[in-house]
Short mmCIF file of C-alpha atoms in Angstrom, two decimals:
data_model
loop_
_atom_site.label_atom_id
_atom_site.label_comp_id
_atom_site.label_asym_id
_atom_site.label_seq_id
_atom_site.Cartn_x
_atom_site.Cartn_y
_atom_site.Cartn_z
CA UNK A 345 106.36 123.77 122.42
CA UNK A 346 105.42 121.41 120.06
CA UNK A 347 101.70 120.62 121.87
CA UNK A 348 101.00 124.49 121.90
CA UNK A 349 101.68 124.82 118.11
CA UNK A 350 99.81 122.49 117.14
CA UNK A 351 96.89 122.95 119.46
CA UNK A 352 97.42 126.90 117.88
CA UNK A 353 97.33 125.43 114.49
CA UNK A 354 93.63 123.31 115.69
CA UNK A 355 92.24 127.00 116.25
CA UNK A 356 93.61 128.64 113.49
CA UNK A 357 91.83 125.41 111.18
CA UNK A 358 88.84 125.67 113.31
CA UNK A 359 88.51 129.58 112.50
CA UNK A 360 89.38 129.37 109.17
CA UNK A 361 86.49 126.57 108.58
CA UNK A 362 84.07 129.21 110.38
CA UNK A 363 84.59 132.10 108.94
CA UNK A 364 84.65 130.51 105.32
CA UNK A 365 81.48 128.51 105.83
CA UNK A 366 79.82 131.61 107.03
CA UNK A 367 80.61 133.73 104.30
CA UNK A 368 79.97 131.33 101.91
CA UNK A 369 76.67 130.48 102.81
CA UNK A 370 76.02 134.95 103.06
CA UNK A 371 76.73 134.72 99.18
CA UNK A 372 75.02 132.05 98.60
CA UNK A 373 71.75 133.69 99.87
CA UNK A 374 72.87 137.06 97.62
CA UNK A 375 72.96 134.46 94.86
CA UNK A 376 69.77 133.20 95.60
CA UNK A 377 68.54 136.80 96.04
CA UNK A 378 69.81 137.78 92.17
CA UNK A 379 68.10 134.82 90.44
CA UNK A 380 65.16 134.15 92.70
CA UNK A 381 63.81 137.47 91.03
CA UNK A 382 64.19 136.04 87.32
CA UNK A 383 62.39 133.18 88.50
CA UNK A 384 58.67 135.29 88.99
CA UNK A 385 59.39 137.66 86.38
CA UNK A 386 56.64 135.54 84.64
CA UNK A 387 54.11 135.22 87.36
CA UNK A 388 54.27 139.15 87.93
CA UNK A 389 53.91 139.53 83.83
CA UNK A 390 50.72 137.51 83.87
CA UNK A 391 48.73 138.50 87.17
CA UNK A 392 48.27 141.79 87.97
CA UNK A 393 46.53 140.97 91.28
CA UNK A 394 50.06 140.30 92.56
CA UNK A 395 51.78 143.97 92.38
CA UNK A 396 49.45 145.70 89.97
CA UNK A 397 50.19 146.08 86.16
CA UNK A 398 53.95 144.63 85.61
CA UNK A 399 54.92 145.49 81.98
CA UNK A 400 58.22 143.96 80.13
CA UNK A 401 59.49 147.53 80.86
CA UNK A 402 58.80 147.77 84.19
CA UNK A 403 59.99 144.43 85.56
CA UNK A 404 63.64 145.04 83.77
CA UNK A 405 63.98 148.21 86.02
CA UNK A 406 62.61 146.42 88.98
CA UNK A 407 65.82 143.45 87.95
CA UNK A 408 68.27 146.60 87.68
CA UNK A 409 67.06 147.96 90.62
CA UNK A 410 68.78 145.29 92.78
CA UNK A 411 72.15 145.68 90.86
CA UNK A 412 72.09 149.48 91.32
CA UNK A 413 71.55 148.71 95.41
CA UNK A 414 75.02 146.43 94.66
CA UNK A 415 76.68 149.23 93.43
CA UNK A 416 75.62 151.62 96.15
CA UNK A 417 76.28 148.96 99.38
CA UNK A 418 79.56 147.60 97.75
CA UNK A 419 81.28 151.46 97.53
CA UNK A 420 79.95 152.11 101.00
CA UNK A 421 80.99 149.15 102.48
CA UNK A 422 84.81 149.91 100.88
CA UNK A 423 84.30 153.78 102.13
CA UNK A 424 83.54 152.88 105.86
CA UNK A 425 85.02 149.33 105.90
CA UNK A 426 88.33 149.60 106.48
CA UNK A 427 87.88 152.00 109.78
CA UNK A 428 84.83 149.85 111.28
CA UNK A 429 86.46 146.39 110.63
CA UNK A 430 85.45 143.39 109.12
CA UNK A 431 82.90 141.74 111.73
CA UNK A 432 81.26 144.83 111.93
CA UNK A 433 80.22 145.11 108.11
CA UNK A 434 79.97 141.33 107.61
CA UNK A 435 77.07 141.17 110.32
CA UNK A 436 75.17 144.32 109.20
CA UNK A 437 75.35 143.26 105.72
CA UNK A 438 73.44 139.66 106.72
CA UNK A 439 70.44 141.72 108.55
CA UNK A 440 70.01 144.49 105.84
CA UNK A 441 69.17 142.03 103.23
CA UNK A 442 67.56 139.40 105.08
CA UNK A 443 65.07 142.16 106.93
CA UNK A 444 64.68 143.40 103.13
CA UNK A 445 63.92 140.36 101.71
CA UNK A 446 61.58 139.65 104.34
CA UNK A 447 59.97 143.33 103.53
CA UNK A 448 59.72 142.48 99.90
CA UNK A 449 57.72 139.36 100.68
CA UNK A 450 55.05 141.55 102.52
CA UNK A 451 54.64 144.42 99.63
CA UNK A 452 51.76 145.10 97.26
CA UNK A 453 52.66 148.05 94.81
CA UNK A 454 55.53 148.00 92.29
CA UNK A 455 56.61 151.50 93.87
CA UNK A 456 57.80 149.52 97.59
CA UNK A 457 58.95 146.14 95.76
CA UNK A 458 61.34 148.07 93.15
CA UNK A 459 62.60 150.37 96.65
CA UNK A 460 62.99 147.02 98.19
CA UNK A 461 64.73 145.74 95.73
CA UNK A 462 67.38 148.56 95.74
CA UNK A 463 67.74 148.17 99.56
CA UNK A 464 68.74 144.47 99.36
CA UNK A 465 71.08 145.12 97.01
CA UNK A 466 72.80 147.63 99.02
CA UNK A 467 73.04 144.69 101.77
CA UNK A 468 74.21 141.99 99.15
CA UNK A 469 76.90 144.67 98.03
CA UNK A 470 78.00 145.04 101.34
CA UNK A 471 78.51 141.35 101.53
CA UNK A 472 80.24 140.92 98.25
CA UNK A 473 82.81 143.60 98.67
CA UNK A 474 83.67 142.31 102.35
CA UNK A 475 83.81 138.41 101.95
CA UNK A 476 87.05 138.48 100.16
CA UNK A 477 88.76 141.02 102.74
CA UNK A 478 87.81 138.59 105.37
CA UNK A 479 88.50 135.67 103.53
CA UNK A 480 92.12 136.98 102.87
CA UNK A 481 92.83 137.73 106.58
CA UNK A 482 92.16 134.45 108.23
CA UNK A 483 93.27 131.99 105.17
CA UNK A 484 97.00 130.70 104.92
CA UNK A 485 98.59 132.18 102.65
CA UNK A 486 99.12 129.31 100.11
CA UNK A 487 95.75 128.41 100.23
CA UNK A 488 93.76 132.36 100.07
CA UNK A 489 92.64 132.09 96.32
CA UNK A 490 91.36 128.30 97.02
CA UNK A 491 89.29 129.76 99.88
CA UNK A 492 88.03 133.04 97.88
CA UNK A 493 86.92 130.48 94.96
CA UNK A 494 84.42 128.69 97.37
CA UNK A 495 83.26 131.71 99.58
CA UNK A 496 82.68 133.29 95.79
CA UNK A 497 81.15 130.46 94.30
CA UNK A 498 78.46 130.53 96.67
CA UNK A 499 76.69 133.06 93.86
CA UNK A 500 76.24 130.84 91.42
CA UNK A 501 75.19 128.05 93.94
CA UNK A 502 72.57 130.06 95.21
CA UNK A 503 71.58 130.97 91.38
CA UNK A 504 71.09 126.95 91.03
CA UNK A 505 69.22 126.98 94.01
CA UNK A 506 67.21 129.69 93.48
CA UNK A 507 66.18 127.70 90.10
CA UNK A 508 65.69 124.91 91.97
CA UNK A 509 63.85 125.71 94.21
CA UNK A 510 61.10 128.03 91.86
CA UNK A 511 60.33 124.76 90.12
CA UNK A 512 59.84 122.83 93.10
CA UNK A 513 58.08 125.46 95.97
CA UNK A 514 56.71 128.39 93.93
CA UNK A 515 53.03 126.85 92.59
CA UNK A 516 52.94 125.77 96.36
CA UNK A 517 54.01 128.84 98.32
CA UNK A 518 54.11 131.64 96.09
CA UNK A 519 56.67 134.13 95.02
CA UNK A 520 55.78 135.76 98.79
CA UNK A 521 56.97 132.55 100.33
CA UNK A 522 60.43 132.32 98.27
CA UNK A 523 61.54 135.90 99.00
CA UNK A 524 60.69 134.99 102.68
CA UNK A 525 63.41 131.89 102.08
CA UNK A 526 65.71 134.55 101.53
CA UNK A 527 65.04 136.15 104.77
CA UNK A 528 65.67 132.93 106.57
CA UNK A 529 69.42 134.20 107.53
CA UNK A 530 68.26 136.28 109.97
CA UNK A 531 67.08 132.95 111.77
CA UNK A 532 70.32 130.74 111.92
CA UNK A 533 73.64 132.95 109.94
CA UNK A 534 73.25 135.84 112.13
CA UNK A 535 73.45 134.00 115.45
CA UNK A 536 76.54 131.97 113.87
CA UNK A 537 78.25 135.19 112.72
CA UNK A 538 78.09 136.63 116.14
CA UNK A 539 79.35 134.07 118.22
CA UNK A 540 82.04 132.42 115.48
CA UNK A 541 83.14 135.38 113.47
CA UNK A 542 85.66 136.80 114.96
CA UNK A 543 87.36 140.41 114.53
CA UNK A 544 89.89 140.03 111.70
CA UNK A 545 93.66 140.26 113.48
CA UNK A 546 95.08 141.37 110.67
CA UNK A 547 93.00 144.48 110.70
CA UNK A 548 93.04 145.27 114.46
CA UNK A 549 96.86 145.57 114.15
CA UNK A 550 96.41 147.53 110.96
CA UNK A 551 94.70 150.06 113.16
CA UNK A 552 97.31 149.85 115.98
CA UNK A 553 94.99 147.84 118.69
CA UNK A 554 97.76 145.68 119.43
CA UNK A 555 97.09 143.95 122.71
CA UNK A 556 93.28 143.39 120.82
CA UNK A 557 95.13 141.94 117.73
CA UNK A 558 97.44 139.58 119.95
CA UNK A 559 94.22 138.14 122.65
CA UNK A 560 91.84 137.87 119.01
CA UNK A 561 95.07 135.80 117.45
CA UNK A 562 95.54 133.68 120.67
CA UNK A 563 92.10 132.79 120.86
CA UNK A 564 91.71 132.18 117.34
CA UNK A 565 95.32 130.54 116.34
CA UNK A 566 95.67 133.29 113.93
CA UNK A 567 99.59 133.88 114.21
CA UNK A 568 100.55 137.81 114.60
CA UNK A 569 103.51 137.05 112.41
CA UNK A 570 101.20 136.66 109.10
CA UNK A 571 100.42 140.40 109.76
CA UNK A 572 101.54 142.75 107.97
CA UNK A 573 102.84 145.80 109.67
CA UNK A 574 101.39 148.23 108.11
CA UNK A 575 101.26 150.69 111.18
CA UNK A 576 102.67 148.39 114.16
CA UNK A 577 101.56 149.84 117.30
CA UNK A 578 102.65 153.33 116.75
CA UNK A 579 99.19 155.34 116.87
CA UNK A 580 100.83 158.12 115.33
CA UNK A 581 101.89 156.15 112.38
CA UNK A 582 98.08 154.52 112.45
CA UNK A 583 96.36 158.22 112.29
CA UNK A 584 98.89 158.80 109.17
CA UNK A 585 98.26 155.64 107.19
CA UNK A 586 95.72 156.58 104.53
CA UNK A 587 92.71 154.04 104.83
CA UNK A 588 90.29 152.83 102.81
CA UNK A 589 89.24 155.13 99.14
CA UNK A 590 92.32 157.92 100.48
CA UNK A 591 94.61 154.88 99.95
CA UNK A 592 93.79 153.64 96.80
CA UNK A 593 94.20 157.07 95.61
CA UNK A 594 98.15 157.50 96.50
CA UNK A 595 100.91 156.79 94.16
CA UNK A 596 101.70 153.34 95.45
CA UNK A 597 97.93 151.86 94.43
CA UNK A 598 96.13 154.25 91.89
CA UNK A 599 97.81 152.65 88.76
CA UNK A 600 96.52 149.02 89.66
CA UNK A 601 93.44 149.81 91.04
CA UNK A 602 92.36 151.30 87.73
CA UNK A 603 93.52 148.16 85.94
CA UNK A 604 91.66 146.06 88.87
CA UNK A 605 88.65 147.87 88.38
CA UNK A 606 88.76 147.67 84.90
CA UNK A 607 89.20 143.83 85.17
CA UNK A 608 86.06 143.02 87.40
CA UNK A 609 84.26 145.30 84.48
CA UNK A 610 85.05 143.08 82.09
CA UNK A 611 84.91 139.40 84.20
CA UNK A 612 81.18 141.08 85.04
CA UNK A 613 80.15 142.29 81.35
CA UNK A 614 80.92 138.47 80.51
CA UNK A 615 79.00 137.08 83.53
CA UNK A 616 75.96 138.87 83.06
CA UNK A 617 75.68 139.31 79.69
CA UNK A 618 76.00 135.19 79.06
CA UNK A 619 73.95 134.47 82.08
CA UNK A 620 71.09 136.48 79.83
CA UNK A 621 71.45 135.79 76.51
CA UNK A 622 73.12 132.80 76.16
CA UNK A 623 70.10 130.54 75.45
CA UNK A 624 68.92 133.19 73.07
CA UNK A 625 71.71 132.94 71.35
CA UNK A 626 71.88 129.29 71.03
CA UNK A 627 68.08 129.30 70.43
CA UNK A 628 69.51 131.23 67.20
CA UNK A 629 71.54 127.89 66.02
CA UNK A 630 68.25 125.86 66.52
CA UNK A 631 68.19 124.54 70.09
CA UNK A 632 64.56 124.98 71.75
CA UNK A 633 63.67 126.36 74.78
CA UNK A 634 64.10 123.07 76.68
CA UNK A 635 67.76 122.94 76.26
CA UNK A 636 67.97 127.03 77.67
CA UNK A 637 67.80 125.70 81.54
CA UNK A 638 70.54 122.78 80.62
CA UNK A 639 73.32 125.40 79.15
CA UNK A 640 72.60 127.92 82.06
CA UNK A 641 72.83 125.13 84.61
CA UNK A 642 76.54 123.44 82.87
CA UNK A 643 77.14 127.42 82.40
CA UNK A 644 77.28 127.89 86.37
CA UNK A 645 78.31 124.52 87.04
CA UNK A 646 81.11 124.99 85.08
CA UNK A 647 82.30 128.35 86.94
CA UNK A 648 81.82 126.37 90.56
CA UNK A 649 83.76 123.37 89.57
CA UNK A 650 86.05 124.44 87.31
CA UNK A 651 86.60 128.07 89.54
CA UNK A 652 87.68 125.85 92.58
CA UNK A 653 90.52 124.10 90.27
CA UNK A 654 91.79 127.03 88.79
CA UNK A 655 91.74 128.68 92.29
CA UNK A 656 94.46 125.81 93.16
CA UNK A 657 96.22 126.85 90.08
CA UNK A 658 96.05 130.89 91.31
CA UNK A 659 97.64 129.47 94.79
CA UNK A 660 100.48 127.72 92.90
CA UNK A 661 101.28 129.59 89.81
CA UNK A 662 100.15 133.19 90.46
CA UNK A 663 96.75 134.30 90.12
CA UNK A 664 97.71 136.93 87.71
CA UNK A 665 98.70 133.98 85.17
CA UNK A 666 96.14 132.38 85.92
CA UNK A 667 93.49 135.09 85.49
CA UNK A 668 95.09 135.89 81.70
CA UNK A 669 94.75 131.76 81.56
CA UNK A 670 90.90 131.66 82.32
CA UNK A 671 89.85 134.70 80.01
CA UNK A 672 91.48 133.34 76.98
CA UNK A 673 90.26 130.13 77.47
CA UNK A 674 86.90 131.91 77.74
CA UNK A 675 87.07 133.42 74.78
CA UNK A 676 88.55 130.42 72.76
CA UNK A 677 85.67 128.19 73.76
CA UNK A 678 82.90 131.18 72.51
CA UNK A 679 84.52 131.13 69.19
CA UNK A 680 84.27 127.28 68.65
CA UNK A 681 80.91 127.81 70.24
CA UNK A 682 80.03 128.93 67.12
CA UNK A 683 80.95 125.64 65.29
CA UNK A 684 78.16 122.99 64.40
CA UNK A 685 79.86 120.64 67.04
CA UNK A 686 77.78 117.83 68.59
CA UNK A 687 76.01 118.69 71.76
CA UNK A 688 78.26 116.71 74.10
CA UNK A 689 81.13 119.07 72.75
CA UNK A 690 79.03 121.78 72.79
CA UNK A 691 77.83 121.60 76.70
CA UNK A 692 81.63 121.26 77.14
CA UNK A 693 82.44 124.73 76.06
CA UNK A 694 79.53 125.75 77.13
CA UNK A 695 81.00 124.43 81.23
CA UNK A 696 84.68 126.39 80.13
CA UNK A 697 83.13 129.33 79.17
CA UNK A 698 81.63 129.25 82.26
CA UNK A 699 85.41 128.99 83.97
CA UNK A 700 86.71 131.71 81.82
CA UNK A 701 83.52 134.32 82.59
CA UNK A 702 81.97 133.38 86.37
CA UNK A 703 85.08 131.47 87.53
CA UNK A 704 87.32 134.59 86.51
CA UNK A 705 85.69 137.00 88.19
CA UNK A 706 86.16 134.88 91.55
CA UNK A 707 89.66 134.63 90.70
CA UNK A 708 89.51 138.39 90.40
CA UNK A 709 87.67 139.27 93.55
CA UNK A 710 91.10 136.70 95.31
CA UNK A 711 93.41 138.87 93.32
CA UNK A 712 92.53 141.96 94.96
CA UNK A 713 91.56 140.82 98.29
CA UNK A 714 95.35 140.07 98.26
CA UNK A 715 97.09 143.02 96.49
CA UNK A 716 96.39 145.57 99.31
CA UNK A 717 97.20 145.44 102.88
CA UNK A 718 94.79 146.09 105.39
CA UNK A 719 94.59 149.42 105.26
CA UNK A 720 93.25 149.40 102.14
CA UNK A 721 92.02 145.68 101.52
CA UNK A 722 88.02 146.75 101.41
CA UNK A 723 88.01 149.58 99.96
CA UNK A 724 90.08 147.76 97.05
CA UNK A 725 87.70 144.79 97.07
CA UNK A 726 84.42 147.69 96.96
CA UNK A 727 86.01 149.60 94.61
CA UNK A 728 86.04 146.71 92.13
CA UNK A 729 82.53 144.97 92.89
CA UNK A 730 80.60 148.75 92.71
CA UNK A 731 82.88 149.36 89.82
CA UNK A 732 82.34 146.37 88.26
CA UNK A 733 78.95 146.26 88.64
CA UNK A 734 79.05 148.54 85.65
CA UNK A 735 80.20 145.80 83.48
CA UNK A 736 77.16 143.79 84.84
CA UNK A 737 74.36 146.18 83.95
CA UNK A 738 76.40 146.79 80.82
CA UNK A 739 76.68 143.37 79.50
CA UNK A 740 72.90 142.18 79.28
CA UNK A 741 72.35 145.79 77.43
CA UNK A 742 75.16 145.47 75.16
CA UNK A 743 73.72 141.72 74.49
CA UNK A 744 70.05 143.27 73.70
CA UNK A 745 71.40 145.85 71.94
CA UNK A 746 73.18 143.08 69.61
CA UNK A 747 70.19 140.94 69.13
CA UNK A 748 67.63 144.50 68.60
CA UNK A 749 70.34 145.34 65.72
CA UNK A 750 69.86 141.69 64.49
CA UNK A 751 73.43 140.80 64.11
CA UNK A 752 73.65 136.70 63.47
CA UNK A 753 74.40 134.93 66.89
CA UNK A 754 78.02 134.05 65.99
CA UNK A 755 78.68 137.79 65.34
CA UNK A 756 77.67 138.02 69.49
CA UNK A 757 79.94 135.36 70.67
CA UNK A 758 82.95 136.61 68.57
CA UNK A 759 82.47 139.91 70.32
CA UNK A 760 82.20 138.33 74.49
CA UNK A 761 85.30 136.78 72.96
CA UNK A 762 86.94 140.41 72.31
CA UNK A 763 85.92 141.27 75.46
CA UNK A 764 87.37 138.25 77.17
CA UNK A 765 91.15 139.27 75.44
CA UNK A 766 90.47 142.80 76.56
CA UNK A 767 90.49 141.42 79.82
CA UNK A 768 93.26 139.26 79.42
CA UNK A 769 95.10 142.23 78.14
CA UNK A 770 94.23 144.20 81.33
CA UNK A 771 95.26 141.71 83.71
CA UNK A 772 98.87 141.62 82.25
CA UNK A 773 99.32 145.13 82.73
CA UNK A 774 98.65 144.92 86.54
CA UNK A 775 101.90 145.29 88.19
CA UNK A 776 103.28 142.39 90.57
CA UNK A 777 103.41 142.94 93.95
CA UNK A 778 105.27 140.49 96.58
CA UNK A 779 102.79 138.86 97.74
CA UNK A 780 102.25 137.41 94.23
CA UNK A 781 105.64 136.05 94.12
CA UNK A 782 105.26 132.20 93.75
CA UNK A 783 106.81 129.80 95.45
CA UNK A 784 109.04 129.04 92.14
CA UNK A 785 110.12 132.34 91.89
CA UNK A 786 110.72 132.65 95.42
CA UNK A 787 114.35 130.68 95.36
CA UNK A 788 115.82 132.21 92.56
CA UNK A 789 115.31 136.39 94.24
CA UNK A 790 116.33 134.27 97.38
CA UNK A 791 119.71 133.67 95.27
CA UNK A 792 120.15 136.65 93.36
CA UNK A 793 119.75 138.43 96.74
CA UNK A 794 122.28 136.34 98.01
CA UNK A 795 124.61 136.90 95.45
CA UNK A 796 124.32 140.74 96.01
CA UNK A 797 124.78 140.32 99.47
CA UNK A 798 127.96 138.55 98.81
CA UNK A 799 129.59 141.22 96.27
#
């Protein structure tokens, strides 16, 4: 008995490993896909023998194009996720943007590179609003959030690599030859998705394929008791269930998924507003343009690192505490931000605001990968990356339209701040569910229910 649990528990470590390391690297190729952009916004400015005439005007669209394809592929994905299953989406999602990307290398007009642009985002969408479903239905349970943070983080490392890379490859290759980079997926995650990503269990007996649930659990080590029985194997019960957009809807989830979505607004007004104007705004206190790469780079740095430990803090304490944690400290460190502090101090607040902003948001995307059950787990995780997608075309023109009007730069960091407490705010009004229960709080229900029992 003992040899077969643990050789179950080998599997189930073996899976988990899999499926995080293959979602993790899919977002960190949609990371690289958002930044590697930025990176020849210059070289399409000054030669119009690569796309034509690129004006300042022109090349912003062509950047919001991408984030508008997000917005699209992360509210389908949640629409027709939840009835076509994890695997399913995960895999599509990898060869839509790695074909586009590929595409995008090979145009020559603005008109195809800005439609390219929009159908890559729909793929990286896709991806975004699926990785935490999957990642929260083959992780243990105490260690889901810790998981999420590195899958999630994978933006930002791509960002850094994207960077990276551009200074090293792009006088030698071209921009033609870095969007191709992007398409390398195609060539070695697609053939690892197929034969190590398995059907989510959870799901399958969501949708009442028992006997598929139970061989996919066996073979994997995920244990059917982790399931939650949302349908069982009644198929009557499964056509009933509402799924997907119909769920979030009901009474039970439309209260919190408002909050939700109003919380990956905010964590995504902060991300990409800072991620745009934060060296202008510093430029404004007298740092040159040679320190702008050094706070973006402790800015993301900050949000991997520090993301991962809070994540352990989410698994322990409740991520709901923890997400109110992150956002004020966020907005503390902007306000001292706008202290003449030495540089060393400085580049330190510069790394927590990048825990409070980037590192929140993955904390978010964990929190509601793990409020909904299957039934509704994609749709809840689309809903708030399309959703909150707003935020992120919001908060770089919120950020312009502060420096247009001239305000002085700490008049923009005092209001990120606001909007950090606005978000802290938010999150406490999200209602608890069970599965947020920590183990703390566990034992003392455990004895109160006890106590009840006994009267």
């Amino acid at each position: 008995m003992k040899t077969s649990e643990a050789s179950s528990n080998r599997k189930q470590q073996s899976t988990v490993r899999w499926v995080v390391a293959i979602a993790t690297m899919a977002l960190i190729f949609d990371g690289y896909d958002l930044v590697v952009y930025g990176t020849i916004v210059p070289l399409l400015l000054g030669d119009p023998t690569q796309l034509g005439e690129v004006t300042p005007t022109t090349a912003g669209a062509l950047g919001s194009w991408a984030l508008a394809g997000m917005m699209v592929g992360a509210l389908v994905a949640g629409a027709i996720g939840d009835y076509l299953g994890r695997r399913k989406i995960m895999i599509t999602g990898i060869i839509w943007f790695s074909v586009a990307m590929g595409l995008t290398a090979l145009t020559n007009d603005v008109t195809a590179f800005g439609a390219l642009r929009f159908a890559t985002g729909i793929g990286v969408g896709a991806l975004v609003a699926t990785a935490g479903a999957v990642v929260a239905e083959f992780a243990p349970k105490g260690k889901r959030n810790f998981y999420n943070a590195i899958v999630y983080s994978g933006v930002p490392v791509g960002g850094v690599l994207a960077s990276l890379l551009a200074i090293i490859l792009l006088d030698a290759i071209g921009w033609r030859g870095l969007f191709l980079i992007g398409a390398t997926p195609l060539l070695f995650l697609l053939p690892m998705a197929l034969v190590k990503l398995p059907e989510s269990p959870e799901w399958l007996m969501a949708r009442g394929r028992t006997a598929e649930a139970e061989r996919v659990s066996i073979r994997t080590g995920v244990p059917i008791h982790v399931l939650e029985p949302v349908a069982g194997s009644d198929k009557a019960a499964v056509a009933a269930e509402k799924i997907g957009f119909r769920a979030l809807a009901s009474k039970k989830y439309a209260f919190p998924t408002l909050l939700l979505g109003f919380m990956s607004f905010t964590g995504l007004m902060l991300t990409y507003g800072l991620n745009t104007w934060l060296p202008q705004i510093m430029s404004q206190f007298g740092y040159g343009k040679d320190f702008a790469l050094t706070f973006l780079l402790v800015f993301n740095a900050g949000a991997i690192f520090g993301g991962l430990i809070a994540s352990v803090g989410a698994d322990r304490f409740g991520v709901k505490r923890t997400v109110c944690t992150t956002f004020f400290l966020a907005a503390v460190a902007m306000v001292l931000l706008t202290m003449h502090l030495p540089l060393g101090i400085l580049l330190a607040l510069v790394a927590v605001a990048g825990v409070g902003t980037i590192g929140t948001q993955v904390l978010i995307y964990g929190f509601v990968s793990n409020y909904y059950n299957s039934a509704a787990r994609g749709a809840g995780v689309a809903w708030c990356a399309g959703f909150g997608r707003l935020g992120g075309i919001f908060g770089p023109l919120f950020g312009g339209l502060l420096m247009a009007a001239g305000v002085q730069n700490h008049v923009a960091f005092y209001v990120f701040s606001g909007v950090a407490i606005v978000g802290a705010l938010i999150t406490l009004g999200v209602p608890l569910r069970n599965s947020e229960i920590t183990a703390k709080q566990r034992p003392a229900r455990v004895e109160l229910a006890t106590a009840d029992a006994e009267k």
